[in-house]
Coordinates of C-alpha atoms in Angstrom, one line a residue:
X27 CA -116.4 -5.1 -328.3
X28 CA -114.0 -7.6 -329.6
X29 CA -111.2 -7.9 -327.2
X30 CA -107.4 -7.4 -328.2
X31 CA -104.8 -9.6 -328.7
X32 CA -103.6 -8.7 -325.5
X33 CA -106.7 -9.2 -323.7
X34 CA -107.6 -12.7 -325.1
X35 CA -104.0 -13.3 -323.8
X36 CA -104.2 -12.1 -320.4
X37 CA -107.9 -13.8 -319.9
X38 CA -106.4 -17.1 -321.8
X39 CA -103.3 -16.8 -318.7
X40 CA -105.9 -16.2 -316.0
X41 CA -108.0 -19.2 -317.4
X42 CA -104.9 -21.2 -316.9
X43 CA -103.6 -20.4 -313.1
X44 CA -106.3 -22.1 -310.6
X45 CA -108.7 -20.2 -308.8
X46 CA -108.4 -20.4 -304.6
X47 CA -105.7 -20.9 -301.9
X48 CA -102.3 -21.6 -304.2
X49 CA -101.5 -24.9 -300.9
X50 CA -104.8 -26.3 -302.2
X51 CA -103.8 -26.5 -306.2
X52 CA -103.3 -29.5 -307.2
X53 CA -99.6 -30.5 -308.2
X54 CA -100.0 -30.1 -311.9
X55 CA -101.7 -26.8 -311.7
X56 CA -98.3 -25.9 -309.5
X57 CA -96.9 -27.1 -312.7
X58 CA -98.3 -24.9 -314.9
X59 CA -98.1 -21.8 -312.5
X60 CA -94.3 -23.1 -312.7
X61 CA -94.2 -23.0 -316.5
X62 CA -95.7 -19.1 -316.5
X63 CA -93.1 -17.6 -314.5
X64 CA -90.5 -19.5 -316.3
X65 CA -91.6 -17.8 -319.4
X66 CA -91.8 -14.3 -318.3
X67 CA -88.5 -15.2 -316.5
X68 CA -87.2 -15.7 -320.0
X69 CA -88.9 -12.9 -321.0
X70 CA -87.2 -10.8 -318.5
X71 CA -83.4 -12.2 -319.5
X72 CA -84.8 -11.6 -323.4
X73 CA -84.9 -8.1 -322.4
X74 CA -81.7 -8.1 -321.0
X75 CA -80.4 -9.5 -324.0
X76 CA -81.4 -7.1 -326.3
X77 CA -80.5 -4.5 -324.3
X78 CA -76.9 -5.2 -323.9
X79 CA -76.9 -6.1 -328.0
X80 CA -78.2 -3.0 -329.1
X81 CA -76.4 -0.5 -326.6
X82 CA -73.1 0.6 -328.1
X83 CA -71.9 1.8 -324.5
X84 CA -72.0 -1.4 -323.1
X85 CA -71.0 -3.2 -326.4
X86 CA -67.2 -3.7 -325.1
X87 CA -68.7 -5.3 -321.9
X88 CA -70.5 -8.5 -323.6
X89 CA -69.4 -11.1 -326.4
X90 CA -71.8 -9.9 -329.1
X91 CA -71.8 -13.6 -330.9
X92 CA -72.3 -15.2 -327.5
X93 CA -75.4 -12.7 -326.5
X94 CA -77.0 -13.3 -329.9
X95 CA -77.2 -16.9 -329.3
X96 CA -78.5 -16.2 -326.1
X97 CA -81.3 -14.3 -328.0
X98 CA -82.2 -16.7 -330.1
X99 CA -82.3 -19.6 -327.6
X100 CA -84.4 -17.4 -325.2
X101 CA -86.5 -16.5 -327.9
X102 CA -87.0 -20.6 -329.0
X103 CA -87.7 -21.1 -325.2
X104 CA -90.5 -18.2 -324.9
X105 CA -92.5 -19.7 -328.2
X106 CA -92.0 -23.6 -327.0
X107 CA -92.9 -22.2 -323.0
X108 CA -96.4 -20.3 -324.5
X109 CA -97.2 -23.1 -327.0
X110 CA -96.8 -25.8 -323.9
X111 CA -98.6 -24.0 -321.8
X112 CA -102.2 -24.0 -324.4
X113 CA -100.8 -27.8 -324.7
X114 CA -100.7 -29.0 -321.3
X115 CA -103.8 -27.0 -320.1
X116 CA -105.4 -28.5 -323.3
X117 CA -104.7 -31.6 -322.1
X118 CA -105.1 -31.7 -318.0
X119 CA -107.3 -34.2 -318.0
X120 CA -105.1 -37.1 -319.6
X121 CA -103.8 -39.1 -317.0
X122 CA -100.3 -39.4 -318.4
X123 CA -99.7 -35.9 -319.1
X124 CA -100.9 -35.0 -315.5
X125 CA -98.4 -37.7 -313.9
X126 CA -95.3 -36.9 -316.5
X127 CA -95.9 -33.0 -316.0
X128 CA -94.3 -31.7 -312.8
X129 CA -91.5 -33.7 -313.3
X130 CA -90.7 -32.7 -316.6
X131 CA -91.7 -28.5 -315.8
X132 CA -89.1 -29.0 -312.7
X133 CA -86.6 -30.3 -314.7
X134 CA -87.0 -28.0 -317.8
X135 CA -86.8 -24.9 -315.2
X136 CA -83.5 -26.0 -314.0
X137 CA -82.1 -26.6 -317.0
X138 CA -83.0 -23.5 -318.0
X139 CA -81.4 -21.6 -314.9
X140 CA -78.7 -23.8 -314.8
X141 CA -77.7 -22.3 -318.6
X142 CA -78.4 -19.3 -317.6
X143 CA -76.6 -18.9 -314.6
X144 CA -73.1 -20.4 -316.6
X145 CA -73.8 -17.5 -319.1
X146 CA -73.3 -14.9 -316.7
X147 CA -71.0 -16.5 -314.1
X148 CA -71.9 -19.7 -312.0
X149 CA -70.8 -18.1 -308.7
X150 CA -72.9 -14.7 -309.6
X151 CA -74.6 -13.3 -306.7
X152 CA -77.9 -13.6 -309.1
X153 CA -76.6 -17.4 -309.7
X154 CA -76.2 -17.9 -306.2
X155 CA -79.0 -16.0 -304.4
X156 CA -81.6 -16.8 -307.3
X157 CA -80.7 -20.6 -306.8
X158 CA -81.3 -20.3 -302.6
X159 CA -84.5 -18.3 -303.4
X160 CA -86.0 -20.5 -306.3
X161 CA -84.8 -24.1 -303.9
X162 CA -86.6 -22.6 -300.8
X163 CA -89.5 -21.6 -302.2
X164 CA -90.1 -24.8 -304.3
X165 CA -89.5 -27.2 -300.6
X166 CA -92.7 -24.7 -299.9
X167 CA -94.9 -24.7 -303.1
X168 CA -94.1 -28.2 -304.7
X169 CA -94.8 -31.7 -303.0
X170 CA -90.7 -32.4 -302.1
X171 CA -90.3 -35.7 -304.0
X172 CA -90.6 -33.6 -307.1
X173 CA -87.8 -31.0 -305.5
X174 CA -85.3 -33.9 -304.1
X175 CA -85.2 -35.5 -307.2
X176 CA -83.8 -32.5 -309.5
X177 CA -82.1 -30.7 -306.5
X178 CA -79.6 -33.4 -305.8
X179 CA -78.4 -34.0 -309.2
X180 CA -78.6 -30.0 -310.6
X181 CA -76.9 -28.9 -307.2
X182 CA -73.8 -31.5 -307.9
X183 CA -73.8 -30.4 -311.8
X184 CA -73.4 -26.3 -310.3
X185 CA -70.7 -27.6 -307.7
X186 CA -68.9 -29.3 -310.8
X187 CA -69.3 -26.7 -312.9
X188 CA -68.3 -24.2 -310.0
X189 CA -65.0 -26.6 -309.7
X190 CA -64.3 -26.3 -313.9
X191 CA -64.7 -22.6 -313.8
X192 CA -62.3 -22.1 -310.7
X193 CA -59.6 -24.4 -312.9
X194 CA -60.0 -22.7 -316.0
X195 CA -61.5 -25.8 -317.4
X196 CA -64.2 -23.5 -318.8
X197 CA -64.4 -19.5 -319.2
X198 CA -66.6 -18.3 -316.5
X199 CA -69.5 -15.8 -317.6
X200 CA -69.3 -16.3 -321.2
X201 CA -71.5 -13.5 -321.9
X202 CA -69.3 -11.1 -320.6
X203 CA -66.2 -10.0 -322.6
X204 CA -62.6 -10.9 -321.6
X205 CA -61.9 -7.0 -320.6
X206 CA -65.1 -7.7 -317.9
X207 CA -63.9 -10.6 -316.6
X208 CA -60.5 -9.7 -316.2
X209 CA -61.7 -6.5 -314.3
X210 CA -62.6 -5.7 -311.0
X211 CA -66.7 -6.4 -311.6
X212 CA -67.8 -4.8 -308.6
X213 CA -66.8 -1.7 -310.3
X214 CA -68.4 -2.0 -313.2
X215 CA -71.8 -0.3 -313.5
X216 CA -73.5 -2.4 -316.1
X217 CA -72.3 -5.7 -314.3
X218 CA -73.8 -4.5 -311.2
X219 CA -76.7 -3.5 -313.1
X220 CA -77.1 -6.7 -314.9
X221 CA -77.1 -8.2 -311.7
X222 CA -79.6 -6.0 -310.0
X223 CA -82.1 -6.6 -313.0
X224 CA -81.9 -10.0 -313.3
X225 CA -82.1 -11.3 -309.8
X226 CA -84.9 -8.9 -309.2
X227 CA -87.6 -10.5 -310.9
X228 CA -86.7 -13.6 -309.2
X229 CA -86.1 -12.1 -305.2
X230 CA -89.7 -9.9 -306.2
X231 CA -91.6 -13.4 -307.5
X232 CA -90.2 -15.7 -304.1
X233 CA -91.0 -13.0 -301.5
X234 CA -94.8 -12.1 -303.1
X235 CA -94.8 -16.0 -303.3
X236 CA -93.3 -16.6 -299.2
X237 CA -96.3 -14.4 -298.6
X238 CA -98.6 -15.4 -300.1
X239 CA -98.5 -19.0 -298.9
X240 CA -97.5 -18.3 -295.6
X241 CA -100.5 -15.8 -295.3
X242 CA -102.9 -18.5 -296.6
X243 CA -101.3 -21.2 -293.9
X244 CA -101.9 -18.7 -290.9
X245 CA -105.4 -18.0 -292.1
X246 CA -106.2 -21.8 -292.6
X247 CA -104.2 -22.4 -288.9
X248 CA -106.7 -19.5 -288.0
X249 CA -109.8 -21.3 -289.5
X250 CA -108.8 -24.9 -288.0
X251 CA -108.0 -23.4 -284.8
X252 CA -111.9 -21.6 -285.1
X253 CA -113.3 -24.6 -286.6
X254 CA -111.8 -26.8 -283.4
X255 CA -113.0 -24.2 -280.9
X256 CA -116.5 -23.8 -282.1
X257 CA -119.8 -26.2 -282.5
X258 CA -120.4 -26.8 -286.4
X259 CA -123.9 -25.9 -285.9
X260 CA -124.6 -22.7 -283.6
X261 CA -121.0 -21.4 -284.1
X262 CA -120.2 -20.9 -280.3
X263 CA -117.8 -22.5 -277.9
X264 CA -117.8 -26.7 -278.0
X265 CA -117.6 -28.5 -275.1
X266 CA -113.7 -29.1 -275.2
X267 CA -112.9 -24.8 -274.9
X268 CA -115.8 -24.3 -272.6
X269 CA -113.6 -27.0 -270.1
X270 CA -110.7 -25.5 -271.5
X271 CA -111.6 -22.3 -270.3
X272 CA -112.5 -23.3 -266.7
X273 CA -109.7 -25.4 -266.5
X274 CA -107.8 -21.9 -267.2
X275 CA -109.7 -20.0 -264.1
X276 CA -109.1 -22.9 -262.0
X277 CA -105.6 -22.8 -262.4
X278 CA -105.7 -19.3 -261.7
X279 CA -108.0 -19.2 -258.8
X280 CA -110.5 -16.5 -260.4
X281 CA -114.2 -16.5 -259.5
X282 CA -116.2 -16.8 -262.1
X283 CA -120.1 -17.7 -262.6
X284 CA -121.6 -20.0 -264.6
X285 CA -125.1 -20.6 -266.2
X286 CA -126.9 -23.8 -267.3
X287 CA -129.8 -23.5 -270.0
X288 CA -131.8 -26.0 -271.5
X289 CA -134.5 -25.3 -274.2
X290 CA -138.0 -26.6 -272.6
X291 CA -139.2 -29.3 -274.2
X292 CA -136.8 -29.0 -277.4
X293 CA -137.6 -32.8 -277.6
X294 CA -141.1 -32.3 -279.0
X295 CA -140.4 -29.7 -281.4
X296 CA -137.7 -32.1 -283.3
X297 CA -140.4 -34.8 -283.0
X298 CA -143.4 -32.4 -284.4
X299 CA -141.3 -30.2 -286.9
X300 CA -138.0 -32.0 -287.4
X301 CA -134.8 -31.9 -287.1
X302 CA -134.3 -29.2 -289.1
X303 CA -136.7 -26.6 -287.3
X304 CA -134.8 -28.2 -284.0
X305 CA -131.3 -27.1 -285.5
X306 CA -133.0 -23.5 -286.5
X307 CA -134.1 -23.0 -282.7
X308 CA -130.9 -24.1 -281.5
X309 CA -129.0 -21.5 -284.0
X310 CA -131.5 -18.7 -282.9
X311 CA -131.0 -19.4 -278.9
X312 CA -127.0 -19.3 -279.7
X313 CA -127.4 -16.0 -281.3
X314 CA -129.7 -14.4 -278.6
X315 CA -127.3 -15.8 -275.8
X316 CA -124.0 -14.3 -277.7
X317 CA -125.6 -11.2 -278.2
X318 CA -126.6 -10.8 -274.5
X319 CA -123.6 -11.4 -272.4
X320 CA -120.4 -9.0 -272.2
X321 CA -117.1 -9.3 -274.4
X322 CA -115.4 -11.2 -271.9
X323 CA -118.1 -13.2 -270.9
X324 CA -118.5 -16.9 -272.8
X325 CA -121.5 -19.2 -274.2
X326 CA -120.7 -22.2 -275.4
X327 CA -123.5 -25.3 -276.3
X328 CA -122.6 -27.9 -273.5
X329 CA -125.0 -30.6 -275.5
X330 CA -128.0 -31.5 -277.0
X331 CA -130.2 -28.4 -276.4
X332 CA -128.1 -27.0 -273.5
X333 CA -125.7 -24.1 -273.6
X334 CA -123.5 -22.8 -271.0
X335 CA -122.5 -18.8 -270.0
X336 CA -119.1 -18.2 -268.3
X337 CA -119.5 -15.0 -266.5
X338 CA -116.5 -13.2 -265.7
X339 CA -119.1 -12.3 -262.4
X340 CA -119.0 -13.4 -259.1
X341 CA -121.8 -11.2 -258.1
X342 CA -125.4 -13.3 -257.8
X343 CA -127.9 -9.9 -258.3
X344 CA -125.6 -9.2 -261.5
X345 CA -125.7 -13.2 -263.1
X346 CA -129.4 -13.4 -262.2
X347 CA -130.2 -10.4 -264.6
X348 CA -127.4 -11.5 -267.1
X349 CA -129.2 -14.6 -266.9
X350 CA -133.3 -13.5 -267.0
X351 CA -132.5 -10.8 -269.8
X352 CA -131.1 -14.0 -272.1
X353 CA -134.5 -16.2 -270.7
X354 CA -136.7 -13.0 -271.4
X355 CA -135.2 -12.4 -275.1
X356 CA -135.5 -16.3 -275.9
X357 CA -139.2 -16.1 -274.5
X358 CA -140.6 -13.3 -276.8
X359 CA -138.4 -15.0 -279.9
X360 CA -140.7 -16.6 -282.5
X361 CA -139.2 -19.4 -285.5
X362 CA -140.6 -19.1 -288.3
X363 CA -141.6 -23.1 -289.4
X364 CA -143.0 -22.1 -292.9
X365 CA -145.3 -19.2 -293.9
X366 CA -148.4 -19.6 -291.7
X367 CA -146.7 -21.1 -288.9
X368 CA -144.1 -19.5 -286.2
X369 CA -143.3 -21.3 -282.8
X370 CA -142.3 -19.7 -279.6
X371 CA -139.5 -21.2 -277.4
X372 CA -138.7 -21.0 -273.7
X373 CA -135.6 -21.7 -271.8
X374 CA -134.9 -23.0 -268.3
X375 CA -131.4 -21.8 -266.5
X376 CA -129.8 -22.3 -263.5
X377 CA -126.9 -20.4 -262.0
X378 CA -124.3 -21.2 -260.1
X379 CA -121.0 -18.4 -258.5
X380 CA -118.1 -19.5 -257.0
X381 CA -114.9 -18.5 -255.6
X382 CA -111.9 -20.3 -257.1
X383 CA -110.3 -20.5 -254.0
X384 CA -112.8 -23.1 -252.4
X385 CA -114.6 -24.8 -255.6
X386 CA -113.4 -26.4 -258.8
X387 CA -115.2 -25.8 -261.5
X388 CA -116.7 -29.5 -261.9
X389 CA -118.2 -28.0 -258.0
X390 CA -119.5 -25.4 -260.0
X391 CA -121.1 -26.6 -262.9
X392 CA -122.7 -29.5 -260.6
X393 CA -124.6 -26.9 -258.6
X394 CA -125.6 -24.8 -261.5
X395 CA -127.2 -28.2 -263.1
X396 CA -128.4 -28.8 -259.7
X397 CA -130.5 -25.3 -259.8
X398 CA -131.2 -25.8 -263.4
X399 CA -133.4 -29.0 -262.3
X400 CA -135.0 -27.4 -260.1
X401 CA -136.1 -24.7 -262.4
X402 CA -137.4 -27.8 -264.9
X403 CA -139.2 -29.0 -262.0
X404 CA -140.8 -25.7 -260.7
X405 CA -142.3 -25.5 -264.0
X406 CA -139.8 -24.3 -266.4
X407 CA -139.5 -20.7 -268.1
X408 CA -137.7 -19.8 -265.3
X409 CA -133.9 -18.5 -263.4
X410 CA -133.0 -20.4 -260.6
X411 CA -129.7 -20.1 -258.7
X412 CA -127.5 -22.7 -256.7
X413 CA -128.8 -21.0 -252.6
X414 CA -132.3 -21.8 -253.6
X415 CA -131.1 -25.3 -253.7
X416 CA -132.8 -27.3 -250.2

């Protein structure tokens, strides 16, 4: 079925905005996400336009000359706003338009709300709120240079014009009849809806905006925190949080237990099957060990092949079967190599418990090495604990 005019223009809008997190666009994609809500921005005062033309009741309100050169001009800036948008995405890959771009978008948007805001009163509370809302959110969205350069000048030109309007230099709110701006506004019903109506779009746009890209910062804070936590290849604790973490019990004197395991002879299947069949075992043995310890417990890969548990457990009987259920699972475990071939895999572990109030955890992790040698030694596949240690 042949799509509608307003289908080929919705998908030729969604071709334009960027796919992914809206901090990760590139500045001239910002650009053109700029230039679309600039348009329907326009679009939205259009409306307005219209509106208070056509209405006989509010006719006495508004300079009907002034509004229908506002209409015109609005309707000039909607065509030139959709026919630079096919332009400019036409054209993204030219080096000069990409460079001249967000300079020239933040500039034409200020201009344009600059205009606007003089047409219905430069100290309006849609002048003045709109203007803290857009400024905000562009220090947020755009790279700043872009945002100091226009914000300086345009912020002295509104303070000027603010100054000419309080002198009677120029008429303020143009677009409002004498009889409006000689009244009390704030009792007017259509200047408080005109208000209402054409700050909304703006306050709506910046808040879906604030959230949006402060939701995508705390979930790529979330990720990066994650990512710094966890080893790239198993996806459990590194070294640095496993020390982290006992540096935490240590400082508050809880007894914890802690279990050493190293793959037996991990050395000769990365020599007979590669690396890759090496990193495959070392992803499985992660797995098994993380499904096989409690919520508050922790495993973490302490190097190479080994991998350390944190046991929230100070009780020896309870470690040791903690600690043989995670050997027996990795014993009975089979990796695949390719189709006709699976290996098996076996695990070595030595445990160590400790009260904080007499050891430090380097004590602690010493002994359970110690015990994990002599598991290695007594001919590995086997749980050995830090008393059995001569």
């Amino acid at each position: 079925m042949k799509p509608t005019f307003f289908q080929s223009i919705k998908a030729k809008l969604l071709n334009i905005v960027p796919q992914g997190m809206m901090m990760n666009w590139s500045t001239f994609d910002k650009s053109l996400f700029i230039l679309i809500l600039t348009g329907l921005d326009q679009v939205v005062w259009w409306l307005w336009c219209v509106y208070s033309y056509l209405t006989p009741e509010v006719r006495e309100w508004i300079r009907p000359d002034y509004m229908l050169q506002r209409i015109t001009e609005i309707s000039i800036t909607i065509v030139i706003t959709v026919i630079s948008l096919v332009g400019l995405h036409k054209f993204r890959h030219n080096k000069l338009i990409n460079q001249i771009t967000p300079m020239l978008v933040v500039s034409v948007f200020t201009v344009l709300y600059i205009h606007a805001a003089f047409s219905i009163g430069i100290t309006s509370p849609t002048t003045i709120g709109g203007y803290i809302s857009i400024v905000s959110l562009g220090f947020l969205f755009m790279e700043r240079k872009f945002i100091y350069i226009v914000i300086f000048p345009s912020t002295l030109f509104l303070l000027y014009l603010i100054y000419l309007s309080a002198t009677n230099q120029i008429g303020y709110a143009p677009v409002f009849s004498e009889k409006l701006n000689t009244s009390n506004i704030y009792k007017n019903t259509f200047w408080i809806g005109s208000m209402a109506f054409l700050y909304l779009p703006i306050f709506i746009v910046c808040t879906a905006l604030f959230e949006i890209l402060l939701t995508q910062w705390r979930n790529r804070e979330q990720e990066i925190k994650i990512i710094s936590e966890k080893d790239g290849l198993t996806n459990v604790y590194n070294r640095r949080s496993i020390s982290e973490k006992l540096s935490l019990l240590d400082l508050h004197e809880l007894s914890y237990s802690i279990v050493l395991l190293d793959l037996d002879h991990f050395k000769t299947i990365n020599d007979s099957y590669g690396h890759d069949i090496g990193d495959r075992v070392l992803r499985r043995v992660a797995s098994i060990l993380a499904q096989n310890i409690r919520h508050k417990d922790m495993v973490g890969r302490f190097g190479g092949e080994e991998f350390i548990l944190i046991l929230n457990e100070d009780d020896l009987s309870v470690v040791k079967e903690v600690a043989e259920r995670c050997r027996h699972q990795i014993e009975k475990t089979e990796v695949q190599v390719h189709n006709d071939l699976s290996i098996s895999i076996t695990a070595s572990l030595g445990i160590a418990v400790g009260n904080q109030q007499k050891n430090s955890h380097e004590n602690i992790v010493r002994l359970a090495d110690q015990a994990l040698y002599l598991a290695k030694s007594s001919g590995r596949n086997q749980v050995r604990h830090y008393l059995e240690i001569v």
